[in-house]
Structures are given as C-alpha cells and as structure tokens.
CSV table of C-alpha atoms (C1' of nucleotides) in Angstrom, one decimal:
chain,number,residue,atom,x,y,z
H,1,UNK,CA,-6.1,-12.7,28.7
H,2,UNK,CA,-8.5,-14.4,31.1
H,3,UNK,CA,-10.8,-15.5,28.2
H,4,UNK,CA,-10.0,-18.8,26.9
H,5,UNK,CA,-9.5,-19.3,23.2
H,6,UNK,CA,-12.2,-21.6,21.9
H,7,UNK,CA,-11.2,-24.2,19.3
H,8,UNK,CA,-12.4,-27.4,17.6
H,9,UNK,CA,-10.4,-30.3,16.3
H,10,UNK,CA,-11.1,-32.3,13.2
H,11,UNK,CA,-9.0,-35.4,12.6
H,12,UNK,CA,-9.8,-39.0,11.7
H,13,UNK,CA,-6.9,-40.4,13.5
H,14,UNK,CA,-8.2,-41.0,17.0
H,15,UNK,CA,-4.8,-41.4,18.6
H,16,UNK,CA,-3.5,-38.1,17.1
H,17,UNK,CA,-6.6,-36.4,18.1
H,18,UNK,CA,-6.4,-37.6,21.6
H,19,UNK,CA,-2.8,-36.5,21.8
H,20,UNK,CA,-3.6,-33.0,20.4
H,21,UNK,CA,-6.4,-32.6,23.0
H,22,UNK,CA,-4.0,-33.4,25.8
H,23,UNK,CA,-1.3,-31.2,24.6
H,24,UNK,CA,-3.5,-28.2,24.1
H,25,UNK,CA,-5.6,-28.5,27.2
H,26,UNK,CA,-2.6,-29.0,29.3
H,27,UNK,CA,-0.5,-26.2,28.0
H,28,UNK,CA,-2.5,-23.1,27.2
H,29,UNK,CA,-5.7,-21.3,27.9
H,30,UNK,CA,-7.5,-23.3,25.3
H,31,UNK,CA,-11.0,-24.6,25.4
H,32,UNK,CA,-11.9,-27.4,23.1
H,33,UNK,CA,-15.5,-27.0,22.1
H,34,UNK,CA,-15.8,-30.1,20.0
H,35,UNK,CA,-13.9,-32.7,18.0
H,36,UNK,CA,-14.9,-34.6,14.9
H,37,UNK,CA,-13.5,-37.4,12.8
H,38,UNK,CA,-14.2,-35.8,9.5
H,39,UNK,CA,-15.6,-32.8,7.7
H,40,UNK,CA,-19.1,-33.9,7.6
H,41,UNK,CA,-19.2,-34.6,11.3
H,42,UNK,CA,-17.7,-31.2,12.0
H,43,UNK,CA,-20.4,-29.5,9.9
H,44,UNK,CA,-23.1,-31.3,11.7
H,45,UNK,CA,-21.8,-30.5,15.1
H,46,UNK,CA,-21.1,-26.8,14.5
H,47,UNK,CA,-24.7,-25.6,14.5
H,48,UNK,CA,-25.5,-27.5,17.8
H,49,UNK,CA,-22.8,-25.7,19.7
H,50,UNK,CA,-23.7,-22.9,22.2
H,51,UNK,CA,-20.8,-20.9,20.9
H,52,UNK,CA,-18.7,-21.2,17.8
H,53,UNK,CA,-15.0,-21.9,18.1
H,54,UNK,CA,-12.6,-19.2,17.1
H,55,UNK,CA,-10.3,-21.6,15.4
H,56,UNK,CA,-10.6,-25.1,14.0
H,57,UNK,CA,-7.6,-27.4,13.7
H,58,UNK,CA,-8.3,-29.3,10.5
H,59,UNK,CA,-6.7,-32.4,9.1
H,60,UNK,CA,-6.7,-32.8,5.3
H,61,UNK,CA,-7.0,-36.5,4.6
H,62,UNK,CA,-10.2,-37.7,6.1
H,63,UNK,CA,-13.0,-40.1,5.1
H,64,UNK,CA,-16.5,-38.9,4.0
H,65,UNK,CA,-15.5,-35.2,3.7
H,66,UNK,CA,-11.9,-34.1,3.5
H,67,UNK,CA,-10.5,-31.0,5.3
H,68,UNK,CA,-10.3,-28.9,2.2
H,69,UNK,CA,-14.0,-29.2,1.4
H,70,UNK,CA,-14.9,-28.6,5.0
H,71,UNK,CA,-12.6,-25.5,5.1
H,72,UNK,CA,-14.2,-24.1,2.0
H,73,UNK,CA,-17.7,-24.4,3.5
H,74,UNK,CA,-16.8,-23.2,6.9
H,75,UNK,CA,-14.9,-20.1,5.8
H,76,UNK,CA,-17.7,-19.2,3.4
H,77,UNK,CA,-20.3,-19.3,6.1
H,78,UNK,CA,-18.6,-18.1,9.2
H,79,UNK,CA,-15.7,-16.1,10.5
H,80,UNK,CA,-14.1,-19.2,12.0
H,81,UNK,CA,-10.4,-19.4,11.2
H,82,UNK,CA,-9.1,-22.7,9.9
H,83,UNK,CA,-5.6,-24.0,10.8
H,84,UNK,CA,-4.6,-26.9,8.6
H,85,UNK,CA,-2.7,-29.5,10.4
H,86,UNK,CA,-1.4,-32.3,8.3
H,87,UNK,CA,1.4,-34.6,7.3
H,88,UNK,CA,0.9,-33.9,3.7
H,89,UNK,CA,2.7,-31.1,1.9
H,90,UNK,CA,2.3,-31.8,-1.7
H,91,UNK,CA,1.9,-28.7,-3.8
H,92,UNK,CA,-1.6,-29.4,-4.8
H,93,UNK,CA,-2.9,-29.9,-1.3
H,94,UNK,CA,-1.3,-26.7,0.0
H,95,UNK,CA,-2.7,-24.8,-2.9
H,96,UNK,CA,-6.2,-26.2,-2.5
H,97,UNK,CA,-6.2,-25.4,1.2
H,98,UNK,CA,-5.2,-21.8,0.6
H,99,UNK,CA,-7.8,-21.4,-2.1
H,100,UNK,CA,-10.3,-22.9,0.4
H,101,UNK,CA,-9.5,-20.1,2.8
H,102,UNK,CA,-7.2,-21.7,5.4
H,103,UNK,CA,-5.5,-19.2,7.7
H,104,UNK,CA,-2.5,-21.3,8.4
H,105,UNK,CA,-0.8,-24.5,7.5
H,106,UNK,CA,1.3,-26.5,10.0
H,107,UNK,CA,2.9,-29.9,9.8
H,108,UNK,CA,1.7,-32.3,12.3
H,109,UNK,CA,5.1,-32.9,13.7
H,110,UNK,CA,5.1,-29.3,14.9
H,111,UNK,CA,5.8,-29.0,18.6
H,112,UNK,CA,2.8,-28.4,20.9
H,113,UNK,CA,4.0,-24.9,21.8
H,114,UNK,CA,4.4,-24.1,18.1
H,115,UNK,CA,0.8,-25.1,17.6
H,116,UNK,CA,-0.3,-22.9,20.5
H,117,UNK,CA,1.6,-20.0,19.1
H,118,UNK,CA,0.1,-20.6,15.7
H,119,UNK,CA,-3.4,-20.5,17.2
H,120,UNK,CA,-2.7,-17.2,18.7
H,121,UNK,CA,-1.1,-15.9,15.5
H,122,UNK,CA,-4.2,-16.8,13.6
H,123,UNK,CA,-6.4,-14.9,16.0
H,124,UNK,CA,-4.2,-11.8,15.5
H,125,UNK,CA,-4.8,-12.0,11.8
H,126,UNK,CA,-1.6,-13.7,11.0
H,127,UNK,CA,-1.0,-16.9,9.0
H,128,UNK,CA,1.5,-19.2,10.6
H,129,UNK,CA,3.0,-21.5,8.1
H,130,UNK,CA,5.6,-24.2,8.6
H,131,UNK,CA,8.8,-23.1,6.8
H,132,UNK,CA,8.8,-26.2,4.6
H,133,UNK,CA,5.3,-25.5,3.5
H,134,UNK,CA,5.9,-21.8,3.1
H,135,UNK,CA,8.7,-22.6,0.7
H,136,UNK,CA,6.1,-24.3,-1.5
H,137,UNK,CA,3.7,-21.4,-1.4
H,138,UNK,CA,6.4,-19.0,-2.4
H,139,UNK,CA,7.2,-21.3,-5.3
H,140,UNK,CA,3.6,-21.3,-6.3
H,141,UNK,CA,3.4,-17.6,-6.1
H,142,UNK,CA,6.5,-17.1,-8.2
H,143,UNK,CA,5.3,-19.4,-10.9
H,144,UNK,CA,2.1,-17.4,-11.1
H,145,UNK,CA,3.7,-14.1,-11.8
H,146,UNK,CA,5.8,-12.4,-14.3
H,147,UNK,CA,8.7,-10.0,-14.0
H,148,UNK,CA,8.1,-6.3,-13.5
H,149,UNK,CA,10.8,-4.0,-14.6
H,150,UNK,CA,9.4,-0.6,-13.7
H,151,UNK,CA,11.7,2.4,-13.6
H,152,UNK,CA,12.7,3.5,-10.1
H,153,UNK,CA,12.3,7.1,-8.9
H,154,UNK,CA,16.1,7.5,-9.1
H,155,UNK,CA,15.9,7.0,-12.8
H,156,UNK,CA,14.1,10.3,-13.0
H,157,UNK,CA,16.8,11.9,-11.0
H,158,UNK,CA,14.5,12.3,-8.0
H,159,UNK,CA,16.5,13.0,-4.9
H,160,UNK,CA,15.7,11.0,-1.7
H,161,UNK,CA,13.8,13.8,-0.2
H,162,UNK,CA,11.8,14.3,-3.4
H,163,UNK,CA,11.0,10.6,-3.5
H,164,UNK,CA,9.9,10.8,0.1
H,165,UNK,CA,7.6,13.7,-0.6
H,166,UNK,CA,6.2,12.1,-3.7
H,167,UNK,CA,5.2,9.1,-1.6
H,168,UNK,CA,3.3,11.2,0.8
H,169,UNK,CA,1.8,13.1,-2.1
H,170,UNK,CA,0.6,9.7,-3.5
H,171,UNK,CA,-1.3,9.1,-0.3
H,172,UNK,CA,-3.4,12.1,-1.0
H,173,UNK,CA,-1.8,14.4,1.5
H,174,UNK,CA,-2.0,18.2,1.2
H,175,UNK,CA,1.1,20.3,1.2
H,176,UNK,CA,0.3,21.3,4.8
H,177,UNK,CA,-0.1,17.7,5.9
H,178,UNK,CA,3.2,16.8,4.3
H,179,UNK,CA,4.9,19.8,5.9
H,180,UNK,CA,3.7,18.7,9.3
H,181,UNK,CA,4.8,15.1,8.6
H,182,UNK,CA,8.3,16.1,7.7
H,183,UNK,CA,8.7,19.1,10.0
H,184,UNK,CA,9.4,21.5,7.2
H,185,UNK,CA,7.5,24.5,5.9
H,186,UNK,CA,4.5,24.4,3.6
H,187,UNK,CA,6.5,26.5,1.1
H,188,UNK,CA,9.4,24.1,1.1
H,189,UNK,CA,7.1,21.2,0.2
H,190,UNK,CA,5.7,23.2,-2.6
H,191,UNK,CA,9.2,23.9,-3.9
H,192,UNK,CA,10.1,20.2,-3.8
H,193,UNK,CA,6.9,19.3,-5.6
H,194,UNK,CA,7.7,21.9,-8.2
H,195,UNK,CA,11.0,20.2,-8.8
H,196,UNK,CA,9.4,16.8,-8.9
H,197,UNK,CA,7.0,18.1,-11.6
H,198,UNK,CA,9.9,19.2,-13.7
H,199,UNK,CA,11.7,15.9,-13.4
H,200,UNK,CA,8.6,13.8,-14.1
H,201,UNK,CA,7.4,16.2,-16.9
H,202,UNK,CA,4.0,16.7,-15.3
H,203,UNK,CA,2.3,19.6,-13.8
H,204,UNK,CA,-0.4,18.6,-11.3
H,205,UNK,CA,-0.8,16.7,-8.1
H,206,UNK,CA,-3.3,14.3,-9.7
H,207,UNK,CA,-0.8,13.4,-12.3
H,208,UNK,CA,1.9,12.9,-9.7
H,209,UNK,CA,-0.3,10.6,-7.6
H,210,UNK,CA,-1.4,8.7,-10.6
H,211,UNK,CA,2.2,8.2,-11.8
H,212,UNK,CA,3.5,7.2,-8.4
H,213,UNK,CA,0.8,4.5,-8.2
H,214,UNK,CA,1.3,3.3,-11.7
H,215,UNK,CA,5.0,2.8,-11.2
H,216,UNK,CA,4.4,1.3,-7.9
H,217,UNK,CA,6.4,3.8,-6.0
H,218,UNK,CA,4.0,3.7,-3.1
Z,1,UNK,CA,26.9,-28.7,14.0
Z,2,UNK,CA,30.5,-27.6,14.6
Z,3,UNK,CA,30.6,-25.6,11.4
Z,4,UNK,CA,29.4,-22.1,11.8
Z,5,UNK,CA,26.7,-20.8,9.6
Z,6,UNK,CA,28.1,-18.0,7.4
Z,7,UNK,CA,25.9,-14.9,6.8
Z,8,UNK,CA,26.0,-11.3,5.6
Z,9,UNK,CA,23.8,-8.4,6.7
Z,10,UNK,CA,22.6,-5.6,4.5
Z,11,UNK,CA,20.9,-2.7,6.1
Z,12,UNK,CA,21.2,1.1,5.8
Z,13,UNK,CA,20.3,1.7,9.4
Z,14,UNK,CA,23.6,1.5,11.3
Z,15,UNK,CA,22.0,1.1,14.7
Z,16,UNK,CA,19.8,-1.7,13.6
Z,17,UNK,CA,22.7,-3.4,11.8
Z,18,UNK,CA,24.8,-3.1,14.9
Z,19,UNK,CA,22.1,-4.6,17.1
Z,20,UNK,CA,21.6,-7.5,14.7
Z,21,UNK,CA,25.3,-8.2,14.7
Z,22,UNK,CA,25.4,-8.3,18.4
Z,23,UNK,CA,22.3,-10.5,18.8
Z,24,UNK,CA,23.5,-13.0,16.2
Z,25,UNK,CA,27.1,-13.3,17.2
Z,26,UNK,CA,26.2,-13.6,20.8
Z,27,UNK,CA,23.5,-16.2,20.5
Z,28,UNK,CA,24.3,-18.8,17.9
Z,29,UNK,CA,26.9,-20.4,15.8
Z,30,UNK,CA,26.8,-17.6,13.3
Z,31,UNK,CA,29.7,-16.1,11.5
Z,32,UNK,CA,29.1,-12.7,9.9
Z,33,UNK,CA,31.3,-12.5,6.8
Z,34,UNK,CA,30.3,-8.9,5.9
Z,35,UNK,CA,27.9,-6.1,6.3
Z,36,UNK,CA,26.7,-3.5,3.9
Z,37,UNK,CA,24.6,-0.4,4.0
Z,38,UNK,CA,22.8,-1.0,0.7
Z,39,UNK,CA,22.5,-3.4,-2.2
Z,40,UNK,CA,25.2,-1.8,-4.3
Z,41,UNK,CA,27.7,-2.1,-1.5
Z,42,UNK,CA,26.8,-5.7,-0.9
Z,43,UNK,CA,27.3,-6.6,-4.5
Z,44,UNK,CA,30.7,-4.9,-4.5
Z,45,UNK,CA,31.8,-6.8,-1.3
Z,46,UNK,CA,30.6,-10.2,-2.3
Z,47,UNK,CA,33.3,-11.0,-4.9
Z,48,UNK,CA,36.1,-9.9,-2.5
Z,49,UNK,CA,35.2,-12.4,0.1
Z,50,UNK,CA,37.3,-15.5,0.7
Z,51,UNK,CA,34.1,-17.5,1.0
Z,52,UNK,CA,30.5,-16.7,0.2
Z,53,UNK,CA,27.9,-16.5,2.9
Z,54,UNK,CA,25.2,-19.1,3.0
Z,55,UNK,CA,22.5,-16.6,3.9
Z,56,UNK,CA,22.1,-12.8,3.6
Z,57,UNK,CA,19.8,-10.8,5.8
Z,58,UNK,CA,18.5,-8.1,3.6
Z,59,UNK,CA,16.6,-4.9,4.3
Z,60,UNK,CA,14.2,-3.6,1.7
Z,61,UNK,CA,14.2,0.2,1.9
Z,62,UNK,CA,17.8,1.3,1.2
Z,63,UNK,CA,19.5,4.1,-0.7
Z,64,UNK,CA,21.4,3.5,-4.0
Z,65,UNK,CA,20.0,0.0,-4.5
Z,66,UNK,CA,17.1,-1.4,-2.6
Z,67,UNK,CA,16.9,-4.9,-1.2
Z,68,UNK,CA,14.6,-6.2,-3.8
Z,69,UNK,CA,16.9,-5.4,-6.7
Z,70,UNK,CA,19.9,-6.8,-4.8
Z,71,UNK,CA,17.9,-10.0,-4.0
Z,72,UNK,CA,17.1,-10.5,-7.7
Z,73,UNK,CA,20.7,-10.1,-8.7
Z,74,UNK,CA,22.2,-12.3,-6.0
Z,75,UNK,CA,19.7,-15.1,-6.4
Z,76,UNK,CA,20.3,-15.1,-10.1
Z,77,UNK,CA,24.0,-15.3,-9.8
Z,78,UNK,CA,24.6,-17.5,-6.8
Z,79,UNK,CA,23.1,-20.1,-4.5
Z,80,UNK,CA,23.0,-17.7,-1.6
Z,81,UNK,CA,19.7,-17.6,0.3
Z,82,UNK,CA,18.2,-14.2,1.0
Z,83,UNK,CA,16.2,-13.6,4.1
Z,84,UNK,CA,14.3,-10.4,3.9
Z,85,UNK,CA,14.2,-8.5,7.2
Z,86,UNK,CA,12.1,-5.4,7.1
Z,87,UNK,CA,9.6,-3.1,8.8
Z,88,UNK,CA,7.6,-2.8,5.7
Z,89,UNK,CA,4.9,-5.2,4.9
Z,90,UNK,CA,2.9,-3.6,2.1
Z,91,UNK,CA,1.5,-6.1,-0.3
Z,92,UNK,CA,3.6,-5.0,-3.2
Z,93,UNK,CA,6.8,-5.1,-1.4
Z,94,UNK,CA,6.2,-8.6,-0.2
Z,95,UNK,CA,5.2,-9.6,-3.6
Z,96,UNK,CA,8.2,-8.1,-5.2
Z,97,UNK,CA,10.6,-9.7,-2.7
Z,98,UNK,CA,9.1,-13.1,-3.4
Z,99,UNK,CA,9.4,-12.6,-7.1
Z,100,UNK,CA,13.0,-11.5,-6.7
Z,101,UNK,CA,13.7,-14.9,-5.1
Z,102,UNK,CA,13.8,-14.2,-1.4
Z,103,UNK,CA,13.7,-17.4,0.7
Z,104,UNK,CA,12.1,-15.9,3.8
Z,105,UNK,CA,10.5,-12.7,5.0
Z,106,UNK,CA,10.7,-11.6,8.6
Z,107,UNK,CA,9.6,-8.4,10.4
Z,108,UNK,CA,12.4,-6.6,12.0
Z,109,UNK,CA,10.8,-6.7,15.4
Z,110,UNK,CA,11.2,-10.5,15.4
Z,111,UNK,CA,13.0,-11.8,18.4
Z,112,UNK,CA,16.6,-12.7,18.0
Z,113,UNK,CA,16.0,-16.4,18.6
Z,114,UNK,CA,13.3,-16.2,15.9
Z,115,UNK,CA,15.8,-14.8,13.5
Z,116,UNK,CA,18.3,-17.5,14.3
Z,117,UNK,CA,15.7,-20.2,13.8
Z,118,UNK,CA,14.7,-18.6,10.5
Z,119,UNK,CA,18.3,-18.8,9.3
Z,120,UNK,CA,18.4,-22.4,10.1
Z,121,UNK,CA,15.1,-23.0,8.4
Z,122,UNK,CA,16.3,-21.3,5.3
Z,123,UNK,CA,19.4,-23.6,5.1
Z,124,UNK,CA,17.1,-26.6,5.4
Z,125,UNK,CA,15.1,-25.5,2.4
Z,126,UNK,CA,12.3,-23.9,4.3
Z,127,UNK,CA,10.9,-20.4,4.0
Z,128,UNK,CA,10.3,-18.8,7.4
Z,129,UNK,CA,7.7,-16.1,7.1
Z,130,UNK,CA,6.3,-13.9,9.9
Z,131,UNK,CA,2.6,-14.8,10.3
Z,132,UNK,CA,1.6,-11.2,9.6
Z,133,UNK,CA,3.4,-11.3,6.3
Z,134,UNK,CA,2.4,-14.9,5.5
Z,135,UNK,CA,-1.2,-13.7,5.7
Z,136,UNK,CA,-0.5,-11.2,3.0
Z,137,UNK,CA,1.2,-13.9,0.9
Z,138,UNK,CA,-1.8,-16.1,1.1
Z,139,UNK,CA,-4.1,-13.2,0.2
Z,140,UNK,CA,-1.9,-12.6,-2.8
Z,141,UNK,CA,-2.0,-16.2,-3.8
Z,142,UNK,CA,-5.7,-16.3,-3.5
Z,143,UNK,CA,-6.2,-13.1,-5.5
Z,144,UNK,CA,-4.2,-14.7,-8.3
Z,145,UNK,CA,-6.5,-17.6,-8.5
Z,146,UNK,CA,-9.9,-16.4,-7.4
Z,147,UNK,CA,-11.9,-13.3,-8.2
Z,148,UNK,CA,-10.9,-10.0,-6.9
Z,149,UNK,CA,-12.7,-9.3,-3.7
Z,150,UNK,CA,-12.0,-5.6,-3.5
Z,151,UNK,CA,-14.9,-3.4,-2.9
Z,152,UNK,CA,-16.2,-2.2,-6.2
Z,153,UNK,CA,-17.1,1.4,-6.8
Z,154,UNK,CA,-20.8,0.4,-6.7
Z,155,UNK,CA,-20.4,-0.5,-3.1
Z,156,UNK,CA,-19.8,3.2,-2.4
Z,157,UNK,CA,-23.0,4.0,-4.3
Z,158,UNK,CA,-21.1,5.5,-7.1
Z,159,UNK,CA,-23.2,5.8,-10.2
Z,160,UNK,CA,-21.9,4.7,-13.6
Z,161,UNK,CA,-21.1,8.2,-14.6
Z,162,UNK,CA,-19.3,8.9,-11.4
Z,163,UNK,CA,-17.2,5.8,-11.7
Z,164,UNK,CA,-16.3,6.8,-15.3
Z,165,UNK,CA,-15.3,10.2,-14.1
Z,166,UNK,CA,-13.3,8.8,-11.2
Z,167,UNK,CA,-11.3,6.7,-13.6
Z,168,UNK,CA,-10.4,9.7,-15.7
Z,169,UNK,CA,-9.6,11.6,-12.5
Z,170,UNK,CA,-7.3,8.7,-11.5
Z,171,UNK,CA,-5.3,9.2,-14.7
Z,172,UNK,CA,-4.5,12.7,-13.7
Z,173,UNK,CA,-6.9,14.5,-15.9
Z,174,UNK,CA,-8.0,18.1,-15.1
Z,175,UNK,CA,-11.7,19.0,-15.0
Z,176,UNK,CA,-11.5,20.6,-18.4
Z,177,UNK,CA,-9.8,17.5,-19.9
Z,178,UNK,CA,-12.5,15.3,-18.5
Z,179,UNK,CA,-15.1,17.6,-19.8
Z,180,UNK,CA,-13.7,17.4,-23.3
Z,181,UNK,CA,-13.4,13.7,-23.1
Z,182,UNK,CA,-17.0,13.2,-22.1
Z,183,UNK,CA,-18.5,16.1,-24.1
Z,184,UNK,CA,-20.0,17.8,-21.0
Z,185,UNK,CA,-19.3,21.0,-19.3
Z,186,UNK,CA,-16.5,21.7,-17.0
Z,187,UNK,CA,-19.0,22.6,-14.3
Z,188,UNK,CA,-20.8,19.3,-14.6
Z,189,UNK,CA,-17.6,17.4,-14.1
Z,190,UNK,CA,-17.0,19.4,-10.9
Z,191,UNK,CA,-20.4,18.6,-9.6
Z,192,UNK,CA,-19.9,14.9,-10.3
Z,193,UNK,CA,-16.6,15.0,-8.5
Z,194,UNK,CA,-18.2,16.8,-5.6
Z,195,UNK,CA,-20.7,14.0,-5.3
Z,196,UNK,CA,-17.9,11.5,-5.5
Z,197,UNK,CA,-16.0,13.2,-2.7
Z,198,UNK,CA,-19.1,12.9,-0.6
Z,199,UNK,CA,-19.6,9.2,-1.2
Z,200,UNK,CA,-16.0,8.3,-0.7
Z,201,UNK,CA,-15.6,10.6,2.3
Z,202,UNK,CA,-12.7,12.5,0.9
Z,203,UNK,CA,-12.1,16.1,-0.2
Z,204,UNK,CA,-9.4,16.4,-2.7
Z,205,UNK,CA,-8.4,15.1,-6.1
Z,206,UNK,CA,-5.2,13.7,-4.8
Z,207,UNK,CA,-7.1,11.5,-2.3
Z,208,UNK,CA,-9.5,10.4,-5.1
Z,209,UNK,CA,-6.7,9.4,-7.4
Z,210,UNK,CA,-4.9,7.6,-4.6
Z,211,UNK,CA,-8.0,5.7,-3.5
Z,212,UNK,CA,-8.9,4.7,-7.0
Z,213,UNK,CA,-5.5,3.3,-7.6
Z,214,UNK,CA,-5.4,1.5,-4.2
Z,215,UNK,CA,-8.7,-0.2,-4.9
Z,216,UNK,CA,-7.6,-1.0,-8.4
Z,217,UNK,CA,-10.5,0.8,-10.0
Z,218,UNK,CA,-8.1,1.9,-12.8
M,1,DT,C1',-48.6,10.2,-11.2
M,2,DG,C1',-45.3,11.4,-8.2
M,3,DG,C1',-41.1,11.0,-6.4
M,4,DA,C1',-36.2,9.4,-6.4
M,5,DA,C1',-32.0,9.0,-8.7
M,6,DC,C1',-29.2,10.6,-12.2
M,7,DG,C1',-27.0,13.6,-15.4
M,8,DT,C1',-26.6,18.1,-16.8
M,9,DA,C1',-25.4,23.1,-15.9
M,10,DC,C1',-24.1,27.8,-13.6
M,11,DG,C1',-22.4,31.1,-9.9
M,12,DC,C1',-19.9,32.7,-5.9
M,13,DA,C1',-16.7,32.7,-2.2
M,14,DG,C1',-12.8,30.9,-0.3
M,15,DT,C1',-8.8,27.8,-0.5
M,16,DT,C1',-5.2,25.4,-2.7
M,17,DC,C1',-2.2,24.8,-6.4
M,18,DG,C1',1.2,25.9,-10.2
M,19,DT,C1',4.7,28.8,-11.6
M,20,DC,C1',8.0,32.2,-11.3
M,21,DG,C1',11.7,34.6,-8.5
M,22,DT,C1',14.9,35.0,-4.9
M,23,DA,C1',17.8,33.5,-1.0
M,24,DT,C1',20.4,30.9,2.8
M,25,DT,C1',22.6,26.8,4.6
M,26,DT,C1',25.0,22.6,4.3
M,27,DG,C1',27.6,18.8,2.8
M,28,DG,C1',30.2,16.7,-0.6
M,29,DA,C1',32.8,16.8,-5.2
M,30,DA,C1',36.3,18.9,-7.9
N,1,DT,C1',39.2,26.0,-1.1
N,2,DT,C1',35.9,26.7,-4.3
N,3,DC,C1',31.8,25.2,-6.5
N,4,DC,C1',27.5,22.7,-6.9
N,5,DA,C1',23.5,20.1,-5.7
N,6,DA,C1',20.1,19.5,-2.3
N,7,DA,C1',17.2,21.1,1.2
N,8,DT,C1',15.2,24.8,3.3
N,9,DA,C1',12.2,29.1,3.1
N,10,DC,C1',9.4,33.3,1.6
N,11,DG,C1',6.5,36.2,-1.7
N,12,DA,C1',3.3,37.0,-5.4
N,13,DC,C1',0.0,36.2,-9.1
N,14,DG,C1',-3.1,33.7,-11.8
N,15,DA,C1',-5.2,29.3,-12.4
N,16,DA,C1',-7.5,25.4,-10.6
N,17,DC,C1',-10.0,23.3,-7.1
N,18,DT,C1',-13.6,22.9,-3.2
N,19,DG,C1',-17.9,23.8,-1.0
N,20,DC,C1',-22.4,25.3,-1.1
N,21,DG,C1',-26.6,26.5,-3.4
N,22,DT,C1',-29.7,26.3,-7.2
N,23,DA,C1',-31.9,24.6,-11.3
N,24,DC,C1',-34.0,21.6,-15.0
N,25,DG,C1',-34.8,17.5,-18.0
N,26,DT,C1',-35.0,12.3,-18.1
N,27,DT,C1',-35.8,7.8,-16.6
N,28,DC,C1',-37.5,4.4,-13.8
N,29,DC,C1',-40.2,2.6,-10.3
N,30,DA,C1',-43.8,2.5,-6.6
DNA sequence: TGGAACGTACGCAGTTCGTCGTATTTGGAA
DNA sequence: TTCCAAATACGACGAACTGCGTACGTTCCA
C-alpha cells in the first residue's frame, strides 16, 4: 500500500472543499490531483492532468454544470469512479446519480474516516452508501419490481442433497466434477440425478439446467 | 440510550449463530430475545415472546424455510426490521431479499462493530448495506432503468443461426428436437453446436444451457 | 472472380448420459 | 424396535453427446 490513492474533488463550496482537502490529506494515503468548483471546470481540468485520478468526490448542486451531468460524462468516457458527496438526498437526485453511473453516495456530514473508507471501498469495486440514502435506493428498487412466486425445489419433493446437486448441475458441471466437489462417487451423483429427473418429470441434463435457471434455483 | 435494543437471530449454522450471540451481547446494549435455526422456527417462536424484537438478523440459505420467505412474512405482518446477514451475494438473492422487505444487507464477514452500527442504522430508518452488495444493488437499479449491458451473443461471434440454436438448446431440447424444429438434419444441429462450443469456450450442453441463461439470452 | 463466412450434411471413434437393477448404511419416524 | 427415506455405491446396456474430419452450395464482399 505504498502507492497513494489519487483523487479529485469537485465542490462549489470553497469552505467545504478546503475542509475536505485538509481532512483527506491529513488522514490517509490520499493524493489530491485537482479540485474544481463545478462540473464544467472538472471536465476542463481532467485532460490537462499528467495522470487521471482513480476517484472523484463530486457534489451534486453546483453552478454551470451539476454533479450528475458531470458524472454521466466522466463515467462514460473513463474508468474514473465517482463518489457523490452531498447534503441532498431526495429520491430524484439519488436516482439520477445512480443512473449517471455514480459508484457511491455519501452524505456530507459523514465523518472523515468514513469518507476515506468509502474511497477504498470504491476502489475495491464496492459501492459505499450512507444508510439513510441506501434506504431510499431500496425503496426505489422495490417500487420498480413485482412479486415473484416461483415454486421452491422442496415443492417438488427434492431432498437437500438433491437440491445441492441440482445447483451444481445447473452450473454446467459434469457428474465427475460434482462427485469431486461433494466427495462422493460418480455413480452416486448419477443416481441422485436420476431421482431428480423423476421428481421434476424430465429426462436430460439440459432440461434440468434449464429448469433450475428458469425457476431461479441457482 | 439506557433501553436495550431487542433483536432476534435466525441462522442454521450453530457455530456462526453462537459467535454472533457472543459478539453482540459482549459489545453493545443488545438484548437477544430469541434465536432460530430457520425461518419456520422463527415464525413459531415470535408469537410466544413477551415482547417482539426490534430487529432480526436473518440468514438466507436455511433449511425448511429460507430467509427470504421468512422476511417477506415478517415484514408483512409486523414492524420488525430485518437485517440480512449472509455469505451469499448473488444478484438474484440480493434482489429477492430487497423485494421481501429487508432493511439492510450485510456480509457475514462484517466486523462485529459494523454489525452493531448496522443495527442502530436500521432503527434510525437507514439501510446499511455492505459496499460489495450495494454495488450489486446499484447495478440492478441501473439495469431496471437503462438498457441491458450484458454481452450479446454477437459479441462471441455467434451467427444468427447459432444463436437461434443456442436458444433452443437452452430450453433443454435434444439435437433431434432442434432438428425437427428447424427442419434441418440432426447432424447439422450437432455441427452448429460444435461451433458454438468453440466460440463460447465450453464443451457440453449443460454449460451451454447454463451460460445462455446466465447471460439472459433466453 | 475469388475467397470468406455461413448453413447444410455425413461418418467414425470415444465419452458421457439415461435407465434399469441391486445393495448397504444411517438416522429418524412410527 | 421396526420400518422407511435418504444417501451412498456398483454394474450393464443402449442412447445421446463430443471431437474431428470432410464436403458442398450460397451469399456477400474485396
């Protein structure tokens, strides 16, 4: 971990920006490559940098170009991760930021160490989200989906072991691979599968794999 | 904060459950009202309690009744918050848990203090989500609103005919059935499938079916 | 006009799968 | 204790699948 994490900060509030800079430079192995007061300025500065930042902390409400537009453009044209950092948490804003491709969404009152952790999370492919905001994203997600009442494997009288084997089958494993996975003999796997076929009223691996996927047993 | 937070724990892994109990009772102002090994047991125990827990930590993969079903029932019939605590993080499972009404989603390897914080977050109306899982949540949300960015069959250089045959394969059809469907010979189907295997770098029907479903080519 | 890609088709050798039987052990239900 | 379901295991036969080679007509593009 000798390499510093390179970041940029975009925020129109000079005082907050200054405070962020201090907190981040002081605490972690962070290198701030640039700062900007709004999206437009950030887009202008990016091409002039010797190296691109790995993460950009982005405010939403800004003059000239807001953080959501900037996020959309940056994520489309580069691999830079965007971490939204804002005081706003209205449904619409959260939603727009996610659509724009933000990798995380924190409230500005988050503690400095929380922000640091978040930056690291983002680099590891995670998406740190403040609980309050996460609650809204879940609401959104729920509202966009319908119920799904698929039958469970048990409804076909599949035993636990059979279910387990079916799942491996559904991954495309051969009998021998499953046998190795479960430390049982090749023949036993075949016998289980035979029983599964009977219970599911099918008679081939392809059908089993297809059915398992369709019913979302994988 | 003199009042203890009341919780329940549902997990079929006795060792993990025990460890959770110890970590939670030791560290915070937590009172564990009950534990259960699966959803069914939890549902049975709940009505017998003198007071209901505020939060339930819930595993997903469990015998008899899994955590998602249990979550759906509990959230429908009470105000109890459910915090999913699992090692699984497949898209579908996360998705189902959210639909079922879970208020948070943590990986089991989360540190004890993280779990404690999460419980408090949940009580304050937040939705603590492990970054890794949150990333999947955001993906899901994006996929619901934007176009599907999965690789298309063409990206593997599959021809139209090959794609067509792959879709039939994915339904569990035999070579002969596909041949009948497309009015070509059994041997031709086999040749196509052979070419498909080469392009997808696989070598069995089961793998082909699995892959086609995973990439939503069905 | 010549190739490249595609769709069609067949054969052979070897492997895996589907189906049928049979059998032992184990843990829990009656 | 007896009985049964579930998990384990082996054998055998025919069917289906896989890999490799070959072949030919069509279409489309350089």
